Amino acid sequence: MSRHPFGLIGLLLSSAAALPALAQSTPTAKTTGTVSEVAEIVVVGGRQGLNRIPGSASVVDAEDLRRSQVFTVNDALRKVPGLFPREEEGGGLRPNVGVRGLNPTRSTKTLFLEDGLPLAFAPYGDNATYFHPSVTQYERIEVLKGSGQIAFGPNTVGGIINYITPNPPAQPGGTVMLRAGNRDFYEAEASVGGTVGETGLLFTGQRRETDGTRRNIHLRTNDVSVKIVQALSESQSLTAKLSWHDEDSDVPYSGLTRAEYAADPRANPFTNDEFRTRRAGASLVHKAALNDNDDVTTALYGTWFDRDWWRQSSNSAQRPNDSSDPRCAGMANLNSTCGNEGRLRTYYTYGLDSRLTLRRDLGSLDSETTIGLRAHGEEQERQQVHGDTPTARTAGTSVNGGLREDNRREVAAYSGFIQNRFGVGAFAVTPGLRVENINYDRLNRLNNSRGESDLTAWIPGIGVSYTGFADTTLFAGVHRGFAPPRVEDIINATGGSVDLGAEKSWSYELGLRGSVQPGVTLEASLFRMDFDNQIVPSSVAGGAGATLTSAGKTLHQGLEAAVQLNSRDMLSSRQAFAFTLSAAWTWVADAEYRGTRFSSIGGFTNVPVRGNRLPYAPENIATLGVGFTHDAGFDALVEWVHTGSMFTDDINSVAVSANGQQGRIGQANIANLSLSQKVGDTGVTALFTVKNLFDRTYVVDRSRGTIPGAPRLIQAGVRYSF
């Protein structure tokens, strides 16, 4: 097996090196003194690119992010229909995003990108989200759920969330923001940059601290990035980006038992648990215009991600993990003689992605062909270390102490796609095909066993759009959903094969988006996802680390819709003020087991679950925002967020179990308030926001025990732009 994609990387690098000579022979116009063509990989292309997408797509732009003064990525993603962003620790640092009724735990069925390149630390071998940069550093968020997903991958079962970083401004300038609030919250953020001649530079940095959803939790993060945009010639540009993210938090892994939650919903007995991450990322993107119609974009990327999570309990059934040690009599000795577990992970991810776009006018037929190749590699170093004391950070020698896992896991993946948009008048048809070849390798150093495996998948899709109505696009599409198994799900600990293949589905949708009339925009989609074999935890209440199994056939179908209104644009006369309304609604009518499946959970044995609703798939999710703006610089927005009730296990238990891991979660209704006022022409804006305005206590998760949602958070600050 080829354990590293060096061969294909070398080939693509050689091809990229030849592009300057090709590009310079057919120069295109470029504005003097600025960088007009930014080298980037486009997923949607902002709101202006939505009409070219033959499927459901949404954009949360800078204005949306600014007005609601988003605190976490969950605040932003709730504005997009079809998404279910579930809270966890209270800072949005480990987002759990479900798409159209898919389980949101660790966002395993969602593909996260940043500027079109992988953001997750192991999208092929371990697509779980344990970190997230600050959402306030992004210019916009693009979400793609239709057949256009096959141009990216590897995960196409749910949707793509692509974060767009801002480009350097044309003139030197920047923004500084300071905010503080209750629950020990403070935040300092700066963005400074400019363009001189053919070089643009942008620096961003942020420091944030806050308490989490429960007691004895404190979250600390830093984010720093540098982006350089360089024009190389009249037909070429280069974009380089370096980023750093770190987190040092006092945060547990386990939720609460039923009794603990009843006594204090915000309790956290695990005061010595610690979570630490370090992530460094780098990318280099080259864009060359081959002539007036064709261009090629090539990206080289790499990340290093290190994660240590020391904890005394992995779920609420373990009180604590070390209770079998005679020196640990349970919770009574939690902070004295009970040991802990360290889940230590290091990931290296690297790759090369090249995309060629060819545009041709074939008489009455317009043709745009995109061909892409990618070589991608991942390396994982995974250890589980048991310490002897609550504060241990090394392997111990007690009954449960020592090194319990020592694995090296590798993935070498090669992918390619071809997608062609044929346009005839107002009609466009976009067929496409993607192929993924994935090679797995696992070395278990504890028993000196090693295993290898590989798989190849063909992923077709087609979308149709019609723009014959004024400012409105109708679309329909079908595509193959695909998600590769993790390394541990295809190779077991002794090097043998695991009969758990890739996750596959067929996804269908029919919808529209556009401007119904001036000041009124609408998007709506009917969707259906038929899974051949949806992969779920064998015990849905077993936490993110539970063994996975095939649930067989499942079905998801429903409706998603969003509308935006602006009174100023709706009226023909100019007004000094405007009322705004934005709403997003997701109705997952069906999310159920269709195949033969039996469950044993909570004392029940071999219970048939065919026809039961899938866990963590609320039927209704809605966000409603009502705003008021005035030319004097005043802006106000009130948001209402509704999450419907949901089951947390496959037998659809209603009553809450003693360990808090099963039982229906009731609906939640949360209100948020955001106010801002510009101070004349000083560049200063005063900020004020309240999240969870009425301080509701509600449950968001039971997968590792009961976890409450975030309490009321009051923030005030200033933003200065210069």
XYZ file of C-alpha atoms in Angstrom, residues 272-593:
322
model
C -9.475 18.647 37.757
C -10.431 17.819 34.177
C -8.442 19.706 31.552
C -8.672 20.164 27.796
C -5.782 21.523 25.763
C -5.347 21.962 22.006
C -2.748 23.489 19.713
C -3.306 23.874 15.974
C -1.048 25.378 13.316
C -2.252 25.687 9.737
C -0.662 26.864 6.499
C -1.862 27.108 2.923
C -0.533 28.438 -0.357
C -2.960 28.997 -3.231
C -1.858 29.842 -6.765
C -4.269 31.057 -9.457
C -3.345 31.456 -13.110
C -5.435 32.668 -16.023
C -4.496 30.549 -19.014
C -6.474 32.815 -21.371
C -9.654 34.889 -21.267
C -11.816 31.813 -20.599
C -9.734 29.278 -18.679
C -7.971 29.283 -15.349
C -6.361 26.884 -12.920
C -6.157 27.112 -9.146
C -3.731 24.972 -7.141
C -3.579 24.821 -3.351
C -0.995 23.281 -1.061
C -2.150 22.925 2.556
C -1.076 21.395 5.850
C -2.085 21.401 9.514
C -0.724 20.143 12.805
C -3.251 19.524 15.573
C -2.422 18.384 19.095
C -5.145 17.537 21.629
C -4.911 16.359 25.232
C -8.069 15.761 27.251
C -7.493 14.622 30.840
C -10.687 13.515 32.526
C -12.005 11.447 35.419
C -15.180 10.351 33.667
C -16.063 9.754 30.023
C -19.814 9.566 30.656
C -22.290 9.718 33.510
C -22.308 5.928 33.998
C -18.710 6.150 35.225
C -18.396 7.814 38.609
C -15.419 7.964 38.153
C -13.562 5.880 35.520
C -11.072 4.772 38.180
C -13.652 3.468 40.687
C -12.402 -0.131 40.320
C -9.117 0.840 41.990
C -9.293 -0.085 45.729
C -7.774 3.316 46.553
C -10.707 4.999 44.833
C -14.012 4.359 46.586
C -15.955 6.393 44.065
C -16.998 10.025 44.188
C -15.922 10.300 47.827
C -12.269 10.103 46.748
C -12.688 11.935 43.447
C -10.301 14.754 44.316
C -7.847 12.780 46.457
C -6.886 9.209 45.492
C -8.895 8.570 42.315
C -6.915 8.568 39.074
C -7.771 9.891 35.636
C -7.467 9.171 31.912
C -5.650 11.181 29.295
C -6.848 10.883 25.707
C -3.807 12.239 23.847
C -4.022 12.867 20.110
C -1.738 14.403 17.487
C -2.782 14.784 13.859
C -0.820 15.772 10.765
C -2.859 16.603 7.667
C -1.475 17.721 4.321
C -2.477 17.781 0.688
C -2.482 19.326 -2.731
C -5.663 20.342 -4.547
C -5.703 21.507 -8.182
C -8.746 22.659 -10.187
C -8.925 23.540 -13.875
C -11.912 25.492 -15.244
C -12.621 25.620 -18.992
C -15.335 27.883 -20.403
C -16.632 27.385 -23.948
C -19.351 28.949 -26.093
C -20.816 26.135 -28.190
C -23.309 28.075 -30.251
C -26.496 28.315 -28.192
C -24.905 26.163 -25.512
C -22.649 27.591 -22.809
C -20.279 25.093 -21.257
C -18.198 25.418 -18.080
C -16.124 22.392 -17.167
C -14.307 22.018 -13.860
C -11.809 19.213 -13.374
C -10.122 18.649 -10.030
C -7.477 16.376 -8.535
C -6.435 16.046 -4.919
C -3.786 14.079 -3.035
C -4.347 14.086 0.713
C -2.504 12.493 3.623
C -3.264 12.092 7.324
C -1.232 10.751 10.225
C -2.624 10.166 13.703
C -0.734 9.452 16.901
C -3.175 8.267 19.558
C -2.477 7.333 23.164
C -4.631 6.667 26.181
C -2.706 7.215 29.391
C -4.098 6.486 32.872
C -2.775 8.545 35.757
C -2.785 7.712 39.459
C -4.127 11.011 40.806
C -6.773 13.581 39.789
C -4.086 15.985 38.560
C -1.752 13.441 36.942
C -0.538 14.190 33.427
C 1.626 11.091 32.960
C 1.100 7.334 33.092
C 0.723 5.873 36.570
C 1.537 2.502 38.149
C -1.674 1.758 40.062
C -4.233 -0.939 39.227
C -5.690 1.138 36.397
C -2.582 3.164 35.616
C -0.282 2.986 32.634
C -0.387 3.217 28.867
C -3.625 1.645 27.593
C -3.595 2.676 23.921
C -0.703 3.450 21.588
C -1.748 3.645 17.947
C -0.420 5.147 14.746
C -3.064 5.527 12.068
C -2.474 6.741 8.522
C -4.596 7.628 5.533
C -3.512 8.288 1.950
C -6.398 9.496 -0.194
C -6.560 10.339 -3.881
C -9.612 11.949 -5.386
C -10.730 13.496 -8.620
C -13.885 14.992 -10.032
C -15.313 16.394 -13.222
C -18.327 18.646 -13.262
C -19.818 20.405 -16.274
C -22.398 23.162 -16.331
C -24.346 23.245 -19.593
C -26.452 26.372 -20.060
C -29.170 26.925 -22.647
C -30.969 30.199 -22.131
C -32.500 30.161 -18.663
C -31.857 26.433 -18.189
C -28.681 24.903 -16.810
C -27.835 21.250 -16.254
C -24.805 20.330 -14.130
C -23.795 16.668 -14.075
C -20.724 15.579 -12.185
C -18.753 12.586 -10.988
C -16.289 12.233 -8.121
C -14.026 9.300 -7.303
C -12.374 8.661 -3.946
C -9.591 6.123 -3.392
C -8.693 5.812 0.292
C -5.884 3.724 1.773
C -5.825 2.966 5.513
C -3.000 1.786 7.754
C -3.138 1.090 11.503
C -0.262 0.107 13.795
C -1.025 -0.980 17.353
C 2.233 -0.708 19.291
C 0.807 -2.443 22.375
C 0.400 -5.800 20.643
C 2.671 -5.070 17.652
C -0.148 -5.717 15.184
C -0.700 -3.916 11.939
C -3.494 -3.832 9.383
C -4.153 -2.251 6.016
C -7.302 -1.684 4.016
C -8.567 0.430 1.160
C -11.752 1.398 -0.609
C -12.782 3.159 -3.799
C -16.066 5.017 -4.233
C -17.721 6.600 -7.259
C -19.945 9.550 -6.350
C -22.247 10.864 -9.097
C -24.595 13.817 -9.017
C -26.671 16.043 -11.266
C -28.434 19.348 -10.731
C -30.858 21.335 -12.886
C -31.688 25.031 -12.522
C -34.034 27.495 -14.229
C -33.667 31.276 -13.981
C -36.478 32.289 -16.343
C -38.371 34.068 -13.576
C -37.192 37.519 -12.546
C -34.549 37.238 -9.789
C -35.647 33.701 -8.917
C -33.944 30.345 -9.432
C -35.724 26.997 -9.448
C -33.530 23.957 -8.874
C -33.655 20.198 -8.521
C -30.934 17.679 -7.957
C -29.883 14.199 -6.960
C -26.477 13.028 -5.773
C -24.771 10.130 -4.069
C -24.014 10.775 -0.425
C -20.716 9.297 0.769
C -18.766 9.392 4.024
C -15.655 7.242 4.560
C -15.246 5.115 7.679
C -12.727 6.106 10.324
C -9.484 4.177 10.511
C -10.624 2.309 13.641
C -13.924 1.448 11.956
C -12.279 -0.382 9.061
C -9.231 -1.899 10.870
C -9.579 -3.309 14.392
C -7.051 -3.221 17.240
C -5.480 -6.547 16.192
C -5.031 -5.510 12.556
C -8.047 -7.365 11.203
C -10.814 -6.017 9.003
C -14.010 -4.575 10.418
C -17.185 -5.122 8.449
C -18.196 -1.479 8.565
C -18.009 0.067 5.134
C -18.530 3.603 3.921
C -21.729 5.457 4.643
C -23.813 5.838 1.487
C -27.080 7.484 0.585
C -29.067 8.990 -2.264
C -30.086 12.605 -1.708
C -32.840 14.409 -3.596
C -34.045 17.986 -3.438
C -36.392 20.411 -5.145
C -36.438 24.093 -4.351
C -36.274 27.765 -5.204
C -34.505 30.900 -4.073
C -34.572 34.507 -5.099
C -36.169 37.887 -4.683
C -39.956 37.531 -4.621
C -40.289 41.324 -4.774
C -38.042 44.247 -3.804
C -37.000 43.776 -0.189
C -38.246 40.187 0.078
C -35.968 37.180 -0.500
C -36.959 33.563 -0.098
C -35.308 30.168 -0.230
C -37.098 26.856 0.232
C -36.213 23.215 -0.413
C -37.941 19.881 -0.215
C -35.372 17.216 0.644
C -35.130 13.458 0.915
C -32.131 11.345 1.954
C -32.318 7.572 1.512
C -29.457 5.824 3.325
C -28.287 2.381 2.323
C -26.362 2.094 5.585
C -26.297 5.031 7.957
C -23.514 4.670 10.528
C -24.526 5.352 14.146
C -23.060 4.620 17.601
C -23.797 1.051 18.686
C -25.098 2.572 21.916
C -26.398 5.991 20.992
C -26.002 7.071 24.597
C -22.438 5.917 24.750
C -20.854 9.228 23.904
C -18.740 10.435 21.027
C -16.229 7.651 21.566
C -18.755 4.828 21.327
C -18.235 1.981 18.868
C -20.007 2.612 15.578
C -22.274 0.223 13.726
C -24.420 0.207 10.616
C -28.029 1.140 11.247
C -28.993 -0.172 7.827
C -31.579 1.689 5.802
C -32.808 5.024 7.125
C -34.899 7.839 5.684
C -34.771 11.593 6.195
C -37.207 13.907 4.461
C -38.812 17.266 5.035
C -38.842 20.943 4.171
C -36.513 23.837 4.913
C -37.201 27.509 4.254
C -35.832 30.977 4.963
C -37.172 34.469 4.298
C -35.737 37.963 4.709
C -37.656 41.247 4.572
C -36.436 44.856 4.626
C -39.076 47.595 4.823
C -36.813 50.218 3.255
C -36.313 48.161 0.122
C -40.005 47.255 -0.009
C -41.099 50.916 -0.059
C -40.484 53.187 -3.008
C -39.776 56.260 -0.829
C -36.537 56.708 1.090
C -36.892 56.196 4.848
C -34.440 57.140 7.599
C -35.230 53.866 9.339
C -36.012 50.295 8.385
C -37.636 47.292 9.956
C -36.169 43.908 9.109
C -37.324 40.353 9.533
C -35.391 37.160 8.973
C -36.630 33.655 9.586
C -35.263 30.151 9.064
C -37.306 26.980 9.569
C -36.460 23.301 9.242
C -39.144 20.619 9.321
C -37.753 17.096 9.419
C -41.001 15.239 8.878
C -39.304 11.829 8.858
C -36.007 10.673 10.312
C -36.501 7.010 10.934
C -35.023 3.535 10.832
